[in-house]
Amino acid sequence: MKVLHIYRTCYPETKGGLEQAIRYICKGSSEQGISNTILTLGAENREYDFEGSRIIVVKKDWELSSNGFSFKLIKRFRELSRSHDIIHYQYPWPTGDLLSLFAHKRPSLVSYQSDIVKQKVLKRIYQPLEQFFLSRVDRIVASSPQYASTSKNLIKHSDRVDVIPLAVDESTYPKVDDDKLAAWKAEVGQGFFLFVGVLRYYKGLQYLLEAAKKNGLPVVIAGDGPERERLEGYITANKLTNIKMVGFISEEDKVALHTLSKAFIFPSHLRSEAFGISLVEAQMFGKPIISADINTGSSYVNINGETGITVPPADSQALADAMNSLNNAQDKAISYGINARQRYETEFTNERYAESYIELYKQLIAN
């Protein structure tokens, strides 16, 4: 079986959460005999093999609101759609919706990652293409039951929606030596509340800073992004010495910080945060989680009172209280961490993830 994956980027071209999700689908299914090709955009034309998959990069001509395009992409896509058995799209990516108009008739599915929340004007222009695309694919995959039941798009097409939660592959994470741990311990200490991710508007980090200002507990924020300057300005203006922003980090650094941390904190407060793969990473490391309950995949991963604490979104006082609760009850934090690791092993391993997609691929071929 040959599967063609379509998205604007992929791992290792870039290394975000969705890129990892595509990576793990391909890696896990390749190990089970599926032949995967990823068609994507980039700075130059090139092709190479990675973890058993063929990656084809087409040079991007232009980009509008993070939506890249290339005229050569249409020709390359049509050629590849002819030689593959299944076409696997990712939403949202309007260019992918457009490409579907040029596909040879093949079974198709789309992994629905998030509603479009911020670009409201462009969404109105794009909506006819979006709805035409969603009505034509054979199956739509939501990443959590919560998102499937609350997204207007998914409710509209509920008769074709499957739920396959995201996952991470523990075998791809590096081991950390004692020197690396000692270096990070000297820089940020240990027993802190950790956030890892891109610093975007929907991550709710302003509420985390306000919470840390209230309770004085140590926080480490790892990552870079458009909100960094504003966050650093708040820290400086309020002289918050308990918060350390360490910028973009390597995978080895991430493992070290998780090892040294007390808990993982995830204050995303808008539906743009459809799942939060970093939550699954935290559970893999056996860490209790504090997260905002926004009725998306993040609410599926972190179970209040079992794997951590959930709080109302955009509520800095609730965040501060939850941090105090974990800080003052070590037994509770340890228990949540044990439960978190068990939930990872049950729900979020790459074996489970890949097998779920392989089964769906087989159903599409059979039908």
PDB file of C-alpha atoms in Angstrom, residues 148-328:
ATOM      1  CA  ALA A 148     -14.987  16.110  17.242  1.00  0.00           C
ATOM      2  CA  SER A 149     -17.980  17.131  19.350  1.00  0.00           C
ATOM      3  CA  THR A 150     -17.303  20.888  19.473  1.00  0.00           C
ATOM      4  CA  SER A 151     -15.891  21.860  16.058  1.00  0.00           C
ATOM      5  CA  LYS A 152     -18.619  23.199  13.747  1.00  0.00           C
ATOM      6  CA  ASN A 153     -16.865  21.688  10.737  1.00  0.00           C
ATOM      7  CA  LEU A 154     -16.557  18.267  12.328  1.00  0.00           C
ATOM      8  CA  ILE A 155     -20.146  18.278  13.585  1.00  0.00           C
ATOM      9  CA  LYS A 156     -21.305  19.114  10.056  1.00  0.00           C
ATOM     10  CA  HIS A 157     -19.484  16.052   8.661  1.00  0.00           C
ATOM     11  CA  SER A 158     -19.874  13.811  11.726  1.00  0.00           C
ATOM     12  CA  ASP A 159     -20.943  10.770   9.665  1.00  0.00           C
ATOM     13  CA  ARG A 160     -17.392  10.588   8.244  1.00  0.00           C
ATOM     14  CA  VAL A 161     -15.380  11.519  11.358  1.00  0.00           C
ATOM     15  CA  ASP A 162     -13.002   9.134  13.138  1.00  0.00           C
ATOM     16  CA  VAL A 163     -11.051   9.944  16.322  1.00  0.00           C
ATOM     17  CA  ILE A 164      -7.341   9.078  16.486  1.00  0.00           C
ATOM     18  CA  PRO A 165      -5.469  10.910  19.279  1.00  0.00           C
ATOM     19  CA  LEU A 166      -1.938  12.099  18.552  1.00  0.00           C
ATOM     20  CA  ALA A 167       1.117  10.285  19.896  1.00  0.00           C
ATOM     21  CA  VAL A 168       4.874  10.482  20.371  1.00  0.00           C
ATOM     22  CA  ASP A 169       7.528   7.843  19.734  1.00  0.00           C
ATOM     23  CA  GLU A 170       9.661   7.412  22.831  1.00  0.00           C
ATOM     24  CA  SER A 171      12.426   5.719  20.848  1.00  0.00           C
ATOM     25  CA  THR A 172      13.165   8.963  18.966  1.00  0.00           C
ATOM     26  CA  TYR A 173      14.050  10.919  22.128  1.00  0.00           C
ATOM     27  CA  PRO A 174      17.744  11.119  23.061  1.00  0.00           C
ATOM     28  CA  LYS A 175      19.302   9.971  26.305  1.00  0.00           C
ATOM     29  CA  VAL A 176      20.800  12.749  28.428  1.00  0.00           C
ATOM     30  CA  ASP A 177      24.219  12.458  30.048  1.00  0.00           C
ATOM     31  CA  ASP A 178      25.090  13.700  33.530  1.00  0.00           C
ATOM     32  CA  ASP A 179      27.083  16.664  32.206  1.00  0.00           C
ATOM     33  CA  LYS A 180      24.072  18.016  30.314  1.00  0.00           C
ATOM     34  CA  LEU A 181      21.850  17.628  33.381  1.00  0.00           C
ATOM     35  CA  ALA A 182      24.419  19.329  35.599  1.00  0.00           C
ATOM     36  CA  ALA A 183      24.760  22.247  33.165  1.00  0.00           C
ATOM     37  CA  TRP A 184      21.002  22.850  33.091  1.00  0.00           C
ATOM     38  CA  LYS A 185      20.698  22.418  36.848  1.00  0.00           C
ATOM     39  CA  ALA A 186      23.338  25.107  37.319  1.00  0.00           C
ATOM     40  CA  GLU A 187      21.432  27.433  34.966  1.00  0.00           C
ATOM     41  CA  VAL A 188      17.797  26.941  36.013  1.00  0.00           C
ATOM     42  CA  GLY A 189      17.847  24.764  39.165  1.00  0.00           C
ATOM     43  CA  GLN A 190      15.335  21.942  39.576  1.00  0.00           C
ATOM     44  CA  GLY A 191      11.786  21.423  40.832  1.00  0.00           C
ATOM     45  CA  PHE A 192      10.432  24.165  38.546  1.00  0.00           C
ATOM     46  CA  PHE A 193       7.237  24.378  36.476  1.00  0.00           C
ATOM     47  CA  LEU A 194       8.130  23.842  32.814  1.00  0.00           C
ATOM     48  CA  PHE A 195       6.548  25.099  29.595  1.00  0.00           C
ATOM     49  CA  VAL A 196       7.890  23.963  26.205  1.00  0.00           C
ATOM     50  CA  GLY A 197       6.490  25.225  22.901  1.00  0.00           C
ATOM     51  CA  VAL A 198       6.320  27.961  20.314  1.00  0.00           C
ATOM     52  CA  LEU A 199       5.522  31.310  21.933  1.00  0.00           C
ATOM     53  CA  ARG A 200       2.259  32.117  20.147  1.00  0.00           C
ATOM     54  CA  TYR A 201      -0.746  34.283  21.032  1.00  0.00           C
ATOM     55  CA  TYR A 202      -2.982  31.346  21.951  1.00  0.00           C
ATOM     56  CA  LYS A 203      -0.538  29.724  24.391  1.00  0.00           C
ATOM     57  CA  GLY A 204      -1.838  31.853  27.294  1.00  0.00           C
ATOM     58  CA  LEU A 205       1.672  32.594  28.536  1.00  0.00           C
ATOM     59  CA  GLN A 206       0.717  36.041  29.780  1.00  0.00           C
ATOM     60  CA  TYR A 207      -1.508  34.289  32.346  1.00  0.00           C
ATOM     61  CA  LEU A 208       1.370  32.038  33.374  1.00  0.00           C
ATOM     62  CA  LEU A 209       3.563  35.088  33.990  1.00  0.00           C
ATOM     63  CA  GLU A 210       0.819  36.699  36.061  1.00  0.00           C
ATOM     64  CA  ALA A 211       0.397  33.459  38.040  1.00  0.00           C
ATOM     65  CA  ALA A 212       4.136  33.228  38.718  1.00  0.00           C
ATOM     66  CA  LYS A 213       4.092  36.849  39.843  1.00  0.00           C
ATOM     67  CA  LYS A 214       1.365  35.990  42.358  1.00  0.00           C
ATOM     68  CA  ASN A 215       2.933  32.845  43.861  1.00  0.00           C
ATOM     69  CA  GLY A 216       6.670  33.416  43.307  1.00  0.00           C
ATOM     70  CA  LEU A 217       7.230  29.788  42.228  1.00  0.00           C
ATOM     71  CA  PRO A 218      10.008  28.954  39.738  1.00  0.00           C
ATOM     72  CA  VAL A 219       9.016  28.720  36.069  1.00  0.00           C
ATOM     73  CA  VAL A 220      11.102  27.832  33.020  1.00  0.00           C
ATOM     74  CA  ILE A 221       9.766  28.754  29.574  1.00  0.00           C
ATOM     75  CA  ALA A 222      11.540  26.982  26.690  1.00  0.00           C
ATOM     76  CA  GLY A 223      10.843  28.007  23.120  1.00  0.00           C
ATOM     77  CA  ASP A 224      10.818  30.946  20.765  1.00  0.00           C
ATOM     78  CA  GLY A 225       8.166  32.751  18.762  1.00  0.00           C
ATOM     79  CA  PRO A 226       6.321  35.994  18.050  1.00  0.00           C
ATOM     80  CA  GLU A 227       5.303  36.581  21.690  1.00  0.00           C
ATOM     81  CA  ARG A 228       8.818  36.394  23.114  1.00  0.00           C
ATOM     82  CA  GLU A 229       9.588  40.121  23.176  1.00  0.00           C
ATOM     83  CA  ARG A 230       6.308  40.987  24.885  1.00  0.00           C
ATOM     84  CA  LEU A 231       6.791  38.281  27.511  1.00  0.00           C
ATOM     85  CA  GLU A 232      10.370  39.337  28.223  1.00  0.00           C
ATOM     86  CA  GLY A 233       9.158  42.918  28.574  1.00  0.00           C
ATOM     87  CA  TYR A 234       6.634  41.873  31.227  1.00  0.00           C
ATOM     88  CA  ILE A 235       9.278  39.904  33.140  1.00  0.00           C
ATOM     89  CA  THR A 236      11.672  42.863  33.099  1.00  0.00           C
ATOM     90  CA  ALA A 237       9.036  45.438  34.016  1.00  0.00           C
ATOM     91  CA  ASN A 238       7.874  43.374  36.996  1.00  0.00           C
ATOM     92  CA  LYS A 239      11.376  42.238  38.044  1.00  0.00           C
ATOM     93  CA  LEU A 240      10.347  38.574  38.061  1.00  0.00           C
ATOM     94  CA  THR A 241      13.511  36.699  38.967  1.00  0.00           C
ATOM     95  CA  ASN A 242      11.612  33.413  39.428  1.00  0.00           C
ATOM     96  CA  ILE A 243      10.901  33.114  35.666  1.00  0.00           C
ATOM     97  CA  LYS A 244      13.591  32.040  33.218  1.00  0.00           C
ATOM     98  CA  MET A 245      13.106  32.144  29.451  1.00  0.00           C
ATOM     99  CA  VAL A 246      15.729  29.921  27.821  1.00  0.00           C
ATOM    100  CA  GLY A 247      14.778  30.264  24.151  1.00  0.00           C
ATOM    101  CA  PHE A 248      14.775  27.523  21.523  1.00  0.00           C
ATOM    102  CA  ILE A 249      16.196  24.244  22.806  1.00  0.00           C
ATOM    103  CA  SER A 250      17.408  20.974  21.299  1.00  0.00           C
ATOM    104  CA  GLU A 251      15.713  17.636  21.863  1.00  0.00           C
ATOM    105  CA  GLU A 252      18.446  16.686  24.342  1.00  0.00           C
ATOM    106  CA  ASP A 253      17.916  19.945  26.228  1.00  0.00           C
ATOM    107  CA  LYS A 254      14.172  19.263  26.334  1.00  0.00           C
ATOM    108  CA  VAL A 255      14.709  15.849  27.895  1.00  0.00           C
ATOM    109  CA  ALA A 256      17.051  17.400  30.474  1.00  0.00           C
ATOM    110  CA  LEU A 257      14.539  20.098  31.436  1.00  0.00           C
ATOM    111  CA  HIS A 258      11.717  17.570  31.800  1.00  0.00           C
ATOM    112  CA  THR A 259      13.987  15.453  33.993  1.00  0.00           C
ATOM    113  CA  LEU A 260      14.710  18.399  36.304  1.00  0.00           C
ATOM    114  CA  SER A 261      11.169  19.798  36.423  1.00  0.00           C
ATOM    115  CA  LYS A 262       8.469  19.320  39.045  1.00  0.00           C
ATOM    116  CA  ALA A 263       5.512  19.564  36.669  1.00  0.00           C
ATOM    117  CA  PHE A 264       4.511  20.659  33.172  1.00  0.00           C
ATOM    118  CA  ILE A 265       2.316  23.733  32.784  1.00  0.00           C
ATOM    119  CA  PHE A 266       0.231  24.419  29.691  1.00  0.00           C
ATOM    120  CA  PRO A 267      -1.893  27.575  29.899  1.00  0.00           C
ATOM    121  CA  SER A 268      -3.217  27.652  26.286  1.00  0.00           C
ATOM    122  CA  HIS A 269      -6.555  29.432  26.430  1.00  0.00           C
ATOM    123  CA  LEU A 270      -7.938  29.444  22.847  1.00  0.00           C
ATOM    124  CA  ARG A 271      -9.226  26.739  20.482  1.00  0.00           C
ATOM    125  CA  SER A 272      -6.262  27.326  18.213  1.00  0.00           C
ATOM    126  CA  GLU A 273      -4.605  24.885  20.624  1.00  0.00           C
ATOM    127  CA  ALA A 274      -6.373  21.824  19.282  1.00  0.00           C
ATOM    128  CA  PHE A 275      -4.324  19.182  21.091  1.00  0.00           C
ATOM    129  CA  GLY A 276      -0.887  20.118  22.448  1.00  0.00           C
ATOM    130  CA  ILE A 277       1.598  17.360  21.663  1.00  0.00           C
ATOM    131  CA  SER A 278       3.885  18.695  24.407  1.00  0.00           C
ATOM    132  CA  LEU A 279       1.299  17.440  26.914  1.00  0.00           C
ATOM    133  CA  VAL A 280       1.833  13.899  25.669  1.00  0.00           C
ATOM    134  CA  GLU A 281       5.591  14.401  25.937  1.00  0.00           C
ATOM    135  CA  ALA A 282       5.167  15.457  29.565  1.00  0.00           C
ATOM    136  CA  GLN A 283       3.129  12.334  30.281  1.00  0.00           C
ATOM    137  CA  MET A 284       5.789  10.211  28.599  1.00  0.00           C
ATOM    138  CA  PHE A 285       8.281  11.679  31.092  1.00  0.00           C
ATOM    139  CA  GLY A 286       5.902  10.920  33.971  1.00  0.00           C
ATOM    140  CA  LYS A 287       5.178  14.539  34.878  1.00  0.00           C
ATOM    141  CA  PRO A 288       1.979  15.930  36.419  1.00  0.00           C
ATOM    142  CA  ILE A 289       0.302  18.575  34.267  1.00  0.00           C
ATOM    143  CA  ILE A 290      -1.497  21.851  34.905  1.00  0.00           C
ATOM    144  CA  SER A 291      -3.538  22.908  31.873  1.00  0.00           C
ATOM    145  CA  ALA A 292      -6.496  25.068  30.932  1.00  0.00           C
ATOM    146  CA  ASP A 293      -9.753  23.288  30.135  1.00  0.00           C
ATOM    147  CA  ILE A 294     -10.620  24.606  26.658  1.00  0.00           C
ATOM    148  CA  ASN A 295     -12.637  21.552  25.548  1.00  0.00           C
ATOM    149  CA  THR A 296     -10.131  20.480  22.907  1.00  0.00           C
ATOM    150  CA  GLY A 297      -7.544  17.712  22.814  1.00  0.00           C
ATOM    151  CA  SER A 298      -5.661  19.192  25.751  1.00  0.00           C
ATOM    152  CA  SER A 299      -8.694  18.390  27.904  1.00  0.00           C
ATOM    153  CA  TYR A 300      -8.561  14.824  26.581  1.00  0.00           C
ATOM    154  CA  VAL A 301      -4.888  14.334  27.461  1.00  0.00           C
ATOM    155  CA  ASN A 302      -4.846  15.800  30.974  1.00  0.00           C
ATOM    156  CA  ILE A 303      -7.539  14.369  33.253  1.00  0.00           C
ATOM    157  CA  ASN A 304      -8.313  16.596  36.218  1.00  0.00           C
ATOM    158  CA  GLY A 305      -7.582  14.887  39.523  1.00  0.00           C
ATOM    159  CA  GLU A 306      -5.918  11.920  37.832  1.00  0.00           C
ATOM    160  CA  THR A 307      -2.972  13.037  35.703  1.00  0.00           C
ATOM    161  CA  GLY A 308      -2.900  16.643  36.907  1.00  0.00           C
ATOM    162  CA  ILE A 309      -5.049  19.703  37.413  1.00  0.00           C
ATOM    163  CA  THR A 310      -7.206  21.586  34.908  1.00  0.00           C
ATOM    164  CA  VAL A 311      -8.227  25.214  35.428  1.00  0.00           C
ATOM    165  CA  PRO A 312     -10.501  27.678  33.630  1.00  0.00           C
ATOM    166  CA  PRO A 313      -8.829  29.360  30.619  1.00  0.00           C
ATOM    167  CA  ALA A 314      -7.332  32.861  30.914  1.00  0.00           C
ATOM    168  CA  ASP A 315      -7.436  32.716  34.724  1.00  0.00           C
ATOM    169  CA  SER A 316      -4.076  33.600  36.276  1.00  0.00           C
ATOM    170  CA  GLN A 317      -5.331  33.179  39.840  1.00  0.00           C
ATOM    171  CA  ALA A 318      -6.533  29.641  39.136  1.00  0.00           C
ATOM    172  CA  LEU A 319      -3.157  28.848  37.573  1.00  0.00           C
ATOM    173  CA  ALA A 320      -1.354  30.268  40.605  1.00  0.00           C
ATOM    174  CA  ASP A 321      -3.532  28.211  42.968  1.00  0.00           C
ATOM    175  CA  ALA A 322      -2.957  25.002  40.983  1.00  0.00           C
ATOM    176  CA  MET A 323       0.806  25.567  41.048  1.00  0.00           C
ATOM    177  CA  ASN A 324       0.666  26.092  44.808  1.00  0.00           C
ATOM    178  CA  SER A 325      -1.404  22.933  45.178  1.00  0.00           C
ATOM    179  CA  LEU A 326       1.188  20.750  43.442  1.00  0.00           C
ATOM    180  CA  ASN A 327       4.076  22.519  45.140  1.00  0.00           C
ATOM    181  CA  ASN A 328       2.606  21.963  48.604  1.00  0.00           C
TER     182      ASN A 328
END
